[in-house]
Amino acid sequence: MNCIDAIEGAAKKVISDFHAKHETGEMDDTEFVRSTRILIDGTGDFVVDNCEITPNPELLKTVLFEYARDLWKNSLDAKAEHRDTSSEDEGYDDYYFDYIFRHGTYPE
């Protein structure tokens, strides 16, 4: 295992732990997404400061972001029977997660 795999694996483990807290109700959507962003940004900063680890830190950040968003969306899909969704709502979950990730708050 090389350094980047270890960093990615450790970050994914922390994201999974955040997600588990979200699933039990210990974290709401905003707390989960904000915590995830702090971790992803910190991981990205670390690999930028240690450029010998990877020549492409943005790729790592993208992989971690998509991992977190997919975890969150999959839990929504599992609860879909209890949600009223229409075809017009397609894509809203991505927008919702992305908005919180960028702005740190719920969309208005």
PDB file of N, CA and C in Angstrom:
ATOM      1  N   MET A   1       0.851  -1.174   0.000  1.00  0.00           N
ATOM      2  CA  MET A   1       0.000   0.000   0.000  1.00  0.00           C
ATOM      3  C   MET A   1       0.895   1.234   0.000  1.00  0.00           C
ATOM      4  N   ASN A   2       0.541   2.182  -0.857  1.00  0.00           N
ATOM      5  CA  ASN A   2       1.323   3.422  -0.869  1.00  0.00           C
ATOM      6  C   ASN A   2       0.648   4.483   0.002  1.00  0.00           C
ATOM      7  N   CYS A   3       1.309   5.610   0.151  1.00  0.00           N
ATOM      8  CA  CYS A   3       0.821   6.666   1.057  1.00  0.00           C
ATOM      9  C   CYS A   3      -0.561   7.181   0.681  1.00  0.00           C
ATOM     10  N   ILE A   4      -0.795   7.401  -0.614  1.00  0.00           N
ATOM     11  CA  ILE A   4      -2.075   7.975  -1.013  1.00  0.00           C
ATOM     12  C   ILE A   4      -3.227   7.014  -0.717  1.00  0.00           C
ATOM     13  N   ASP A   5      -2.981   5.712  -0.874  1.00  0.00           N
ATOM     14  CA  ASP A   5      -4.022   4.733  -0.543  1.00  0.00           C
ATOM     15  C   ASP A   5      -4.333   4.753   0.949  1.00  0.00           C
ATOM     16  N   ALA A   6      -3.301   4.884   1.763  1.00  0.00           N
ATOM     17  CA  ALA A   6      -3.497   4.936   3.215  1.00  0.00           C
ATOM     18  C   ALA A   6      -4.263   6.194   3.613  1.00  0.00           C
ATOM     19  N   ILE A   7      -3.928   7.311   3.007  1.00  0.00           N
ATOM     20  CA  ILE A   7      -4.619   8.567   3.316  1.00  0.00           C
ATOM     21  C   ILE A   7      -6.078   8.487   2.883  1.00  0.00           C
ATOM     22  N   GLU A   8      -6.308   7.994   1.676  1.00  0.00           N
ATOM     23  CA  GLU A   8      -7.679   7.860   1.182  1.00  0.00           C
ATOM     24  C   GLU A   8      -8.480   6.895   2.064  1.00  0.00           C
ATOM     25  N   GLY A   9      -7.889   5.780   2.420  1.00  0.00           N
ATOM     26  CA  GLY A   9      -8.579   4.799   3.258  1.00  0.00           C
ATOM     27  C   GLY A   9      -8.917   5.343   4.633  1.00  0.00           C
ATOM     28  N   ALA A  10      -7.983   6.067   5.233  1.00  0.00           N
ATOM     29  CA  ALA A  10      -8.231   6.646   6.556  1.00  0.00           C
ATOM     30  C   ALA A  10      -9.338   7.702   6.480  1.00  0.00           C
ATOM     31  N   ALA A  11      -9.302   8.527   5.447  1.00  0.00           N
ATOM     32  CA  ALA A  11     -10.330   9.558   5.292  1.00  0.00           C
ATOM     33  C   ALA A  11     -11.704   8.928   5.059  1.00  0.00           C
ATOM     34  N   LYS A  12     -11.756   7.882   4.242  1.00  0.00           N
ATOM     35  CA  LYS A  12     -13.035   7.202   4.002  1.00  0.00           C
ATOM     36  C   LYS A  12     -13.575   6.574   5.283  1.00  0.00           C
ATOM     37  N   LYS A  13     -12.692   6.056   6.119  1.00  0.00           N
ATOM     38  CA  LYS A  13     -13.126   5.477   7.397  1.00  0.00           C
ATOM     39  C   LYS A  13     -13.763   6.552   8.277  1.00  0.00           C
ATOM     40  N   VAL A  14     -13.144   7.722   8.344  1.00  0.00           N
ATOM     41  CA  VAL A  14     -13.700   8.816   9.154  1.00  0.00           C
ATOM     42  C   VAL A  14     -15.045   9.266   8.568  1.00  0.00           C
ATOM     43  N   ILE A  15     -15.133   9.374   7.251  1.00  0.00           N
ATOM     44  CA  ILE A  15     -16.401   9.748   6.618  1.00  0.00           C
ATOM     45  C   ILE A  15     -17.475   8.705   6.940  1.00  0.00           C
ATOM     46  N   SER A  16     -17.103   7.430   6.898  1.00  0.00           N
ATOM     47  CA  SER A  16     -18.050   6.361   7.251  1.00  0.00           C
ATOM     48  C   SER A  16     -18.504   6.482   8.702  1.00  0.00           C
ATOM     49  N   ASP A  17     -17.592   6.840   9.585  1.00  0.00           N
ATOM     50  CA  ASP A  17     -17.952   7.035  10.998  1.00  0.00           C
ATOM     51  C   ASP A  17     -18.899   8.221  11.163  1.00  0.00           C
ATOM     52  N   PHE A  18     -18.632   9.319  10.419  1.00  0.00           N
ATOM     53  CA  PHE A  18     -19.552  10.460  10.444  1.00  0.00           C
ATOM     54  C   PHE A  18     -20.926  10.014   9.947  1.00  0.00           C
ATOM     55  N   HIS A  19     -20.930   9.238   8.881  1.00  0.00           N
ATOM     56  CA  HIS A  19     -22.197   8.789   8.306  1.00  0.00           C
ATOM     57  C   HIS A  19     -22.968   7.910   9.293  1.00  0.00           C
ATOM     58  N   ALA A  20     -22.254   7.063  10.019  1.00  0.00           N
ATOM     59  CA  ALA A  20     -22.918   6.219  11.025  1.00  0.00           C
ATOM     60  C   ALA A  20     -23.580   7.084  12.089  1.00  0.00           C
ATOM     61  N   LYS A  21     -22.913   8.159  12.501  1.00  0.00           N
ATOM     62  CA  LYS A  21     -23.514   9.088  13.471  1.00  0.00           C
ATOM     63  C   LYS A  21     -24.733   9.787  12.859  1.00  0.00           C
ATOM     64  N   HIS A  22     -24.646  10.113  11.591  1.00  0.00           N
ATOM     65  CA  HIS A  22     -25.778  10.731  10.894  1.00  0.00           C
ATOM     66  C   HIS A  22     -26.962   9.769  10.864  1.00  0.00           C
ATOM     67  N   GLU A  23     -26.693   8.510  10.580  1.00  0.00           N
ATOM     68  CA  GLU A  23     -27.758   7.510  10.500  1.00  0.00           C
ATOM     69  C   GLU A  23     -28.455   7.290  11.838  1.00  0.00           C
ATOM     70  N   THR A  24     -27.719   7.429  12.935  1.00  0.00           N
ATOM     71  CA  THR A  24     -28.330   7.239  14.251  1.00  0.00           C
ATOM     72  C   THR A  24     -28.984   8.517  14.778  1.00  0.00           C
ATOM     73  N   GLY A  25     -28.868   9.599  14.025  1.00  0.00           N
ATOM     74  CA  GLY A  25     -29.481  10.858  14.438  1.00  0.00           C
ATOM     75  C   GLY A  25     -28.594  11.733  15.295  1.00  0.00           C
ATOM     76  N   GLU A  26     -27.342  11.320  15.496  1.00  0.00           N
ATOM     77  CA  GLU A  26     -26.419  12.129  16.292  1.00  0.00           C
ATOM     78  C   GLU A  26     -25.903  13.336  15.514  1.00  0.00           C
ATOM     79  N   MET A  27     -26.010  13.290  14.193  1.00  0.00           N
ATOM     80  CA  MET A  27     -25.617  14.406  13.326  1.00  0.00           C
ATOM     81  C   MET A  27     -26.741  14.630  12.324  1.00  0.00           C
ATOM     82  N   ASP A  28     -27.102  15.890  12.107  1.00  0.00           N
ATOM     83  CA  ASP A  28     -28.073  16.150  11.051  1.00  0.00           C
ATOM     84  C   ASP A  28     -27.317  16.312   9.730  1.00  0.00           C
ATOM     85  N   ASP A  29     -28.049  16.595   8.658  1.00  0.00           N
ATOM     86  CA  ASP A  29     -27.422  16.709   7.342  1.00  0.00           C
ATOM     87  C   ASP A  29     -26.306  17.751   7.333  1.00  0.00           C
ATOM     88  N   THR A  30     -26.583  18.907   7.902  1.00  0.00           N
ATOM     89  CA  THR A  30     -25.601  19.985   7.886  1.00  0.00           C
ATOM     90  C   THR A  30     -24.342  19.590   8.650  1.00  0.00           C
ATOM     91  N   GLU A  31     -24.502  19.002   9.812  1.00  0.00           N
ATOM     92  CA  GLU A  31     -23.336  18.583  10.594  1.00  0.00           C
ATOM     93  C   GLU A  31     -22.520  17.530   9.846  1.00  0.00           C
ATOM     94  N   PHE A  32     -23.208  16.572   9.224  1.00  0.00           N
ATOM     95  CA  PHE A  32     -22.508  15.543   8.463  1.00  0.00           C
ATOM     96  C   PHE A  32     -21.725  16.162   7.311  1.00  0.00           C
ATOM     97  N   VAL A  33     -22.375  17.012   6.535  1.00  0.00           N
ATOM     98  CA  VAL A  33     -21.724  17.586   5.361  1.00  0.00           C
ATOM     99  C   VAL A  33     -20.604  18.541   5.768  1.00  0.00           C
ATOM    100  N   ARG A  34     -20.836  19.377   6.766  1.00  0.00           N
ATOM    101  CA  ARG A  34     -19.776  20.290   7.221  1.00  0.00           C
ATOM    102  C   ARG A  34     -18.561  19.530   7.735  1.00  0.00           C
ATOM    103  N   SER A  35     -18.799  18.514   8.544  1.00  0.00           N
ATOM    104  CA  SER A  35     -17.690  17.712   9.077  1.00  0.00           C
ATOM    105  C   SER A  35     -16.925  17.032   7.954  1.00  0.00           C
ATOM    106  N   THR A  36     -17.671  16.529   6.994  1.00  0.00           N
ATOM    107  CA  THR A  36     -17.054  15.888   5.844  1.00  0.00           C
ATOM    108  C   THR A  36     -16.203  16.884   5.066  1.00  0.00           C
ATOM    109  N   ARG A  37     -16.720  18.093   4.886  1.00  0.00           N
ATOM    110  CA  ARG A  37     -15.945  19.107   4.152  1.00  0.00           C
ATOM    111  C   ARG A  37     -14.657  19.455   4.889  1.00  0.00           C
ATOM    112  N   ILE A  38     -14.721  19.608   6.186  1.00  0.00           N
ATOM    113  CA  ILE A  38     -13.516  19.915   6.967  1.00  0.00           C
ATOM    114  C   ILE A  38     -12.477  18.819   6.765  1.00  0.00           C
ATOM    115  N   LEU A  39     -12.928  17.565   6.819  1.00  0.00           N
ATOM    116  CA  LEU A  39     -12.011  16.444   6.623  1.00  0.00           C
ATOM    117  C   LEU A  39     -11.424  16.448   5.213  1.00  0.00           C
ATOM    118  N   ILE A  40     -12.267  16.640   4.211  1.00  0.00           N
ATOM    119  CA  ILE A  40     -11.796  16.626   2.825  1.00  0.00           C
ATOM    120  C   ILE A  40     -10.838  17.778   2.568  1.00  0.00           C
ATOM    121  N   ASP A  41     -11.181  18.970   3.031  1.00  0.00           N
ATOM    122  CA  ASP A  41     -10.287  20.121   2.845  1.00  0.00           C
ATOM    123  C   ASP A  41      -8.964  19.915   3.570  1.00  0.00           C
ATOM    124  N   GLY A  42      -9.020  19.394   4.773  1.00  0.00           N
ATOM    125  CA  GLY A  42      -7.795  19.138   5.531  1.00  0.00           C
ATOM    126  C   GLY A  42      -6.922  18.091   4.872  1.00  0.00           C
ATOM    127  N   THR A  43      -7.547  17.048   4.362  1.00  0.00           N
ATOM    128  CA  THR A  43      -6.804  16.004   3.654  1.00  0.00           C
ATOM    129  C   THR A  43      -6.168  16.577   2.395  1.00  0.00           C
ATOM    130  N   GLY A  44      -6.932  17.382   1.676  1.00  0.00           N
ATOM    131  CA  GLY A  44      -6.399  18.032   0.475  1.00  0.00           C
ATOM    132  C   GLY A  44      -5.235  18.946   0.793  1.00  0.00           C
ATOM    133  N   ASP A  45      -5.359  19.740   1.855  1.00  0.00           N
ATOM    134  CA  ASP A  45      -4.265  20.627   2.264  1.00  0.00           C
ATOM    135  C   ASP A  45      -3.015  19.824   2.632  1.00  0.00           C
ATOM    136  N   PHE A  46      -3.223  18.704   3.305  1.00  0.00           N
ATOM    137  CA  PHE A  46      -2.091  17.872   3.702  1.00  0.00           C
ATOM    138  C   PHE A  46      -1.327  17.354   2.488  1.00  0.00           C
ATOM    139  N   VAL A  47      -2.048  16.849   1.497  1.00  0.00           N
ATOM    140  CA  VAL A  47      -1.341  16.315   0.330  1.00  0.00           C
ATOM    141  C   VAL A  47      -0.737  17.422  -0.530  1.00  0.00           C
ATOM    142  N   VAL A  48      -1.311  18.625  -0.505  1.00  0.00           N
ATOM    143  CA  VAL A  48      -0.688  19.755  -1.197  1.00  0.00           C
ATOM    144  C   VAL A  48       0.626  20.113  -0.512  1.00  0.00           C
ATOM    145  N   ASP A  49       0.609  20.151   0.813  1.00  0.00           N
ATOM    146  CA  ASP A  49       1.822  20.484   1.574  1.00  0.00           C
ATOM    147  C   ASP A  49       2.892  19.404   1.471  1.00  0.00           C
ATOM    148  N   ASN A  50       2.482  18.206   1.127  1.00  0.00           N
ATOM    149  CA  ASN A  50       3.406  17.076   0.975  1.00  0.00           C
ATOM    150  C   ASN A  50       3.287  16.558  -0.454  1.00  0.00           C
ATOM    151  N   CYS A  51       3.725  17.385  -1.396  1.00  0.00           N
ATOM    152  CA  CYS A  51       3.495  17.127  -2.815  1.00  0.00           C
ATOM    153  C   CYS A  51       4.120  15.826  -3.327  1.00  0.00           C
ATOM    154  N   GLU A  52       5.031  15.254  -2.557  1.00  0.00           N
ATOM    155  CA  GLU A  52       5.615  13.981  -2.985  1.00  0.00           C
ATOM    156  C   GLU A  52       4.618  12.822  -2.880  1.00  0.00           C
ATOM    157  N   ILE A  53       3.529  13.020  -2.152  1.00  0.00           N
ATOM    158  CA  ILE A  53       2.528  11.961  -1.973  1.00  0.00           C
ATOM    159  C   ILE A  53       1.743  11.739  -3.254  1.00  0.00           C
ATOM    160  N   THR A  54       1.276  12.813  -3.857  1.00  0.00           N
ATOM    161  CA  THR A  54       0.491  12.700  -5.092  1.00  0.00           C
ATOM    162  C   THR A  54       0.641  13.977  -5.916  1.00  0.00           C
ATOM    163  N   PRO A  55       0.694  13.827  -7.220  1.00  0.00           N
ATOM    164  CA  PRO A  55       0.773  15.017  -8.071  1.00  0.00           C
ATOM    165  C   PRO A  55      -0.600  15.660  -8.295  1.00  0.00           C
ATOM    166  N   ASN A  56      -1.681  14.986  -7.861  1.00  0.00           N
ATOM    167  CA  ASN A  56      -3.026  15.478  -8.140  1.00  0.00           C
ATOM    168  C   ASN A  56      -3.913  15.433  -6.897  1.00  0.00           C
ATOM    169  N   PRO A  57      -3.751  16.399  -5.981  1.00  0.00           N
ATOM    170  CA  PRO A  57      -4.575  16.401  -4.771  1.00  0.00           C
ATOM    171  C   PRO A  57      -6.060  16.621  -5.043  1.00  0.00           C
ATOM    172  N   GLU A  58      -6.398  17.283  -6.136  1.00  0.00           N
ATOM    173  CA  GLU A  58      -7.815  17.520  -6.457  1.00  0.00           C
ATOM    174  C   GLU A  58      -8.544  16.211  -6.750  1.00  0.00           C
ATOM    175  N   LEU A  59      -7.831  15.250  -7.310  1.00  0.00           N
ATOM    176  CA  LEU A  59      -8.442  13.949  -7.565  1.00  0.00           C
ATOM    177  C   LEU A  59      -8.838  13.282  -6.250  1.00  0.00           C
ATOM    178  N   LEU A  60      -7.961  13.347  -5.259  1.00  0.00           N
ATOM    179  CA  LEU A  60      -8.279  12.782  -3.941  1.00  0.00           C
ATOM    180  C   LEU A  60      -9.491  13.467  -3.337  1.00  0.00           C
ATOM    181  N   LYS A  61      -9.537  14.788  -3.422  1.00  0.00           N
ATOM    182  CA  LYS A  61     -10.667  15.524  -2.872  1.00  0.00           C
ATOM    183  C   LYS A  61     -11.970  15.137  -3.583  1.00  0.00           C
ATOM    184  N   THR A  62     -11.909  14.952  -4.886  1.00  0.00           N
ATOM    185  CA  THR A  62     -13.085  14.557  -5.655  1.00  0.00           C
ATOM    186  C   THR A  62     -13.557  13.164  -5.255  1.00  0.00           C
ATOM    187  N   VAL A  63     -12.616  12.242  -5.115  1.00  0.00           N
ATOM    188  CA  VAL A  63     -12.963  10.873  -4.718  1.00  0.00           C
ATOM    189  C   VAL A  63     -13.629  10.867  -3.350  1.00  0.00           C
ATOM    190  N   LEU A  64     -13.090  11.626  -2.406  1.00  0.00           N
ATOM    191  CA  LEU A  64     -13.659  11.671  -1.056  1.00  0.00           C
ATOM    192  C   LEU A  64     -15.030  12.341  -1.049  1.00  0.00           C
ATOM    193  N   PHE A  65     -15.172  13.418  -1.819  1.00  0.00           N
ATOM    194  CA  PHE A  65     -16.450  14.109  -1.922  1.00  0.00           C
ATOM    195  C   PHE A  65     -17.526  13.165  -2.469  1.00  0.00           C
ATOM    196  N   GLU A  66     -17.213  12.484  -3.562  1.00  0.00           N
ATOM    197  CA  GLU A  66     -18.179  11.572  -4.172  1.00  0.00           C
ATOM    198  C   GLU A  66     -18.502  10.406  -3.249  1.00  0.00           C
ATOM    199  N   TYR A  67     -17.518   9.930  -2.502  1.00  0.00           N
ATOM    200  CA  TYR A  67     -17.754   8.854  -1.543  1.00  0.00           C
ATOM    201  C   TYR A  67     -18.760   9.299  -0.478  1.00  0.00           C
ATOM    202  N   ALA A  68     -18.551  10.499   0.072  1.00  0.00           N
ATOM    203  CA  ALA A  68     -19.446  11.018   1.110  1.00  0.00           C
ATOM    204  C   ALA A  68     -20.850  11.242   0.557  1.00  0.00           C
ATOM    205  N   ARG A  69     -20.928  11.854  -0.619  1.00  0.00           N
ATOM    206  CA  ARG A  69     -22.238  12.123  -1.215  1.00  0.00           C
ATOM    207  C   ARG A  69     -22.968  10.820  -1.535  1.00  0.00           C
ATOM    208  N   ASP A  70     -22.249   9.826  -2.047  1.00  0.00           N
ATOM    209  CA  ASP A  70     -22.873   8.536  -2.357  1.00  0.00           C
ATOM    210  C   ASP A  70     -23.378   7.835  -1.105  1.00  0.00           C
ATOM    211  N   LEU A  71     -22.611   7.880  -0.023  1.00  0.00           N
ATOM    212  CA  LEU A  71     -23.081   7.296   1.242  1.00  0.00           C
ATOM    213  C   LEU A  71     -24.393   7.949   1.662  1.00  0.00           C
ATOM    214  N   TRP A  72     -24.399   9.263   1.641  1.00  0.00           N
ATOM    215  CA  TRP A  72     -25.568  10.032   2.065  1.00  0.00           C
ATOM    216  C   TRP A  72     -26.771   9.737   1.170  1.00  0.00           C
ATOM    217  N   LYS A  73     -26.550   9.739  -0.155  1.00  0.00           N
ATOM    218  CA  LYS A  73     -27.649   9.475  -1.088  1.00  0.00           C
ATOM    219  C   LYS A  73     -28.159   8.047  -0.973  1.00  0.00           C
ATOM    220  N   ASN A  74     -27.272   7.088  -0.767  1.00  0.00           N
ATOM    221  CA  ASN A  74     -27.703   5.699  -0.623  1.00  0.00           C
ATOM    222  C   ASN A  74     -28.581   5.522   0.602  1.00  0.00           C
ATOM    223  N   SER A  75     -28.288   6.256   1.665  1.00  0.00           N
ATOM    224  CA  SER A  75     -29.151   6.157   2.844  1.00  0.00           C
ATOM    225  C   SER A  75     -30.515   6.780   2.556  1.00  0.00           C
ATOM    226  N   LEU A  76     -30.556   7.814   1.724  1.00  0.00           N
ATOM    227  CA  LEU A  76     -31.846   8.388   1.317  1.00  0.00           C
ATOM    228  C   LEU A  76     -32.629   7.396   0.474  1.00  0.00           C
ATOM    229  N   ASP A  77     -31.931   6.719  -0.439  1.00  0.00           N
ATOM    230  CA  ASP A  77     -32.589   5.726  -1.284  1.00  0.00           C
ATOM    231  C   ASP A  77     -33.184   4.606  -0.439  1.00  0.00           C
ATOM    232  N   ALA A  78     -32.469   4.212   0.612  1.00  0.00           N
ATOM    233  CA  ALA A  78     -32.960   3.146   1.490  1.00  0.00           C
ATOM    234  C   ALA A  78     -34.226   3.579   2.223  1.00  0.00           C
ATOM    235  N   LYS A  79     -34.361   4.873   2.433  1.00  0.00           N
ATOM    236  CA  LYS A  79     -35.535   5.402   3.129  1.00  0.00           C
ATOM    237  C   LYS A  79     -36.594   5.906   2.148  1.00  0.00           C
ATOM    238  N   ALA A  80     -36.378   5.687   0.863  1.00  0.00           N
ATOM    239  CA  ALA A  80     -37.233   6.265  -0.178  1.00  0.00           C
ATOM    240  C   ALA A  80     -38.696   5.867  -0.054  1.00  0.00           C
ATOM    241  N   GLU A  81     -38.966   4.683   0.487  1.00  0.00           N
ATOM    242  CA  GLU A  81     -40.359   4.270   0.611  1.00  0.00           C
ATOM    243  C   GLU A  81     -41.141   5.208   1.523  1.00  0.00           C
ATOM    244  N   HIS A  82     -40.420   5.847   2.421  1.00  0.00           N
ATOM    245  CA  HIS A  82     -41.067   6.719   3.397  1.00  0.00           C
ATOM    246  C   HIS A  82     -41.086   8.178   2.945  1.00  0.00           C
ATOM    247  N   ARG A  83     -40.470   8.446   1.796  1.00  0.00           N
ATOM    248  CA  ARG A  83     -40.415   9.815   1.281  1.00  0.00           C
ATOM    249  C   ARG A  83     -41.339   9.948   0.093  1.00  0.00           C
ATOM    250  N   ASP A  84     -41.936  11.093  -0.036  1.00  0.00           N
ATOM    251  CA  ASP A  84     -42.771  11.389  -1.188  1.00  0.00           C
ATOM    252  C   ASP A  84     -41.903  12.113  -2.211  1.00  0.00           C
ATOM    253  N   THR A  85     -41.523  11.443  -3.275  1.00  0.00           N
ATOM    254  CA  THR A  85     -40.694  12.086  -4.286  1.00  0.00           C
ATOM    255  C   THR A  85     -41.370  11.973  -5.640  1.00  0.00           C
ATOM    256  N   SER A  86     -41.155  12.975  -6.463  1.00  0.00           N
ATOM    257  CA  SER A  86     -41.682  12.959  -7.820  1.00  0.00           C
ATOM    258  C   SER A  86     -40.514  13.045  -8.790  1.00  0.00           C
ATOM    259  N   SER A  87     -40.799  12.869 -10.058  1.00  0.00           N
ATOM    260  CA  SER A  87     -39.736  12.952 -11.056  1.00  0.00           C
ATOM    261  C   SER A  87     -39.160  14.362 -11.119  1.00  0.00           C
ATOM    262  N   GLU A  88     -39.928  15.374 -10.703  1.00  0.00           N
ATOM    263  CA  GLU A  88     -39.429  16.751 -10.675  1.00  0.00           C
ATOM    264  C   GLU A  88     -38.331  16.918  -9.630  1.00  0.00           C
ATOM    265  N   ASP A  89     -38.328  16.064  -8.604  1.00  0.00           N
ATOM    266  CA  ASP A  89     -37.341  16.166  -7.535  1.00  0.00           C
ATOM    267  C   ASP A  89     -36.011  15.509  -7.895  1.00  0.00           C
ATOM    268  N   GLU A  90     -35.942  14.830  -9.044  1.00  0.00           N
ATOM    269  CA  GLU A  90     -34.713  14.165  -9.431  1.00  0.00           C
ATOM    270  C   GLU A  90     -33.591  15.184  -9.521  1.00  0.00           C
ATOM    271  N   GLY A  91     -32.473  14.892  -8.926  1.00  0.00           N
ATOM    272  CA  GLY A  91     -31.344  15.809  -8.934  1.00  0.00           C
ATOM    273  C   GLY A  91     -31.317  16.734  -7.733  1.00  0.00           C
ATOM    274  N   TYR A  92     -32.436  16.839  -7.020  1.00  0.00           N
ATOM    275  CA  TYR A  92     -32.457  17.745  -5.873  1.00  0.00           C
ATOM    276  C   TYR A  92     -31.511  17.265  -4.785  1.00  0.00           C
ATOM    277  N   ASP A  93     -31.413  15.955  -4.567  1.00  0.00           N
ATOM    278  CA  ASP A  93     -30.530  15.443  -3.518  1.00  0.00           C
ATOM    279  C   ASP A  93     -29.085  15.851  -3.766  1.00  0.00           C
ATOM    280  N   ASP A  94     -28.644  15.773  -5.020  1.00  0.00           N
ATOM    281  CA  ASP A  94     -27.286  16.227  -5.356  1.00  0.00           C
ATOM    282  C   ASP A  94     -27.138  17.716  -5.069  1.00  0.00           C
ATOM    283  N   TYR A  95     -28.122  18.490  -5.526  1.00  0.00           N
ATOM    284  CA  TYR A  95     -28.092  19.932  -5.297  1.00  0.00           C
ATOM    285  C   TYR A  95     -28.031  20.243  -3.798  1.00  0.00           C
ATOM    286  N   TYR A  96     -28.852  19.560  -3.040  1.00  0.00           N
ATOM    287  CA  TYR A  96     -28.950  19.772  -1.597  1.00  0.00           C
ATOM    288  C   TYR A  96     -27.601  19.503  -0.921  1.00  0.00           C
ATOM    289  N   PHE A  97     -27.012  18.351  -1.198  1.00  0.00           N
ATOM    290  CA  PHE A  97     -25.718  18.000  -0.609  1.00  0.00           C
ATOM    291  C   PHE A  97     -24.642  18.990  -1.056  1.00  0.00           C
ATOM    292  N   ASP A  98     -24.592  19.261  -2.353  1.00  0.00           N
ATOM    293  CA  ASP A  98     -23.571  20.170  -2.899  1.00  0.00           C
ATOM    294  C   ASP A  98     -23.706  21.576  -2.293  1.00  0.00           C
ATOM    295  N   TYR A  99     -24.931  22.034  -2.134  1.00  0.00           N
ATOM    296  CA  TYR A  99     -25.157  23.368  -1.576  1.00  0.00           C
ATOM    297  C   TYR A  99     -24.641  23.444  -0.136  1.00  0.00           C
ATOM    298  N   ILE A 100     -25.005  22.461   0.662  1.00  0.00           N
ATOM    299  CA  ILE A 100     -24.520  22.455   2.047  1.00  0.00           C
ATOM    300  C   ILE A 100     -22.997  22.369   2.069  1.00  0.00           C
ATOM    301  N   PHE A 101     -22.424  21.563   1.188  1.00  0.00           N
ATOM    302  CA  PHE A 101     -20.974  21.408   1.132  1.00  0.00           C
ATOM    303  C   PHE A 101     -20.298  22.744   0.824  1.00  0.00           C
ATOM    304  N   ARG A 102     -20.848  23.482  -0.139  1.00  0.00           N
ATOM    305  CA  ARG A 102     -20.242  24.760  -0.539  1.00  0.00           C
ATOM    306  C   ARG A 102     -20.516  25.890   0.457  1.00  0.00           C
ATOM    307  N   HIS A 103     -21.750  25.937   0.995  1.00  0.00           N
ATOM    308  CA  HIS A 103     -22.157  27.091   1.795  1.00  0.00           C
ATOM    309  C   HIS A 103     -22.252  26.825   3.294  1.00  0.00           C
ATOM    310  N   GLY A 104     -22.281  25.572   3.689  1.00  0.00           N
ATOM    311  CA  GLY A 104     -22.334  25.243   5.109  1.00  0.00           C
ATOM    312  C   GLY A 104     -23.700  25.392   5.748  1.00  0.00           C
ATOM    313  N   THR A 105     -24.725  25.578   4.924  1.00  0.00           N
ATOM    314  CA  THR A 105     -26.068  25.741   5.443  1.00  0.00           C
ATOM    315  C   THR A 105     -27.074  25.152   4.454  1.00  0.00           C
ATOM    316  N   TYR A 106     -28.322  24.978   4.912  1.00  0.00           N
ATOM    317  CA  TYR A 106     -29.375  24.462   4.046  1.00  0.00           C
ATOM    318  C   TYR A 106     -29.677  25.442   2.921  1.00  0.00           C
ATOM    319  N   PRO A 107     -30.083  24.933   1.754  1.00  0.00           N
ATOM    320  CA  PRO A 107     -30.512  25.845   0.693  1.00  0.00           C
ATOM    321  C   PRO A 107     -31.809  26.556   1.096  1.00  0.00           C
ATOM    322  N   GLU A 108     -31.953  27.754   0.643  1.00  0.00           N
ATOM    323  CA  GLU A 108     -33.175  28.524   0.953  1.00  0.00           C
ATOM    324  C   GLU A 108     -34.208  28.369  -0.106  1.00  0.00           C
TER     325      GLU A 108
END
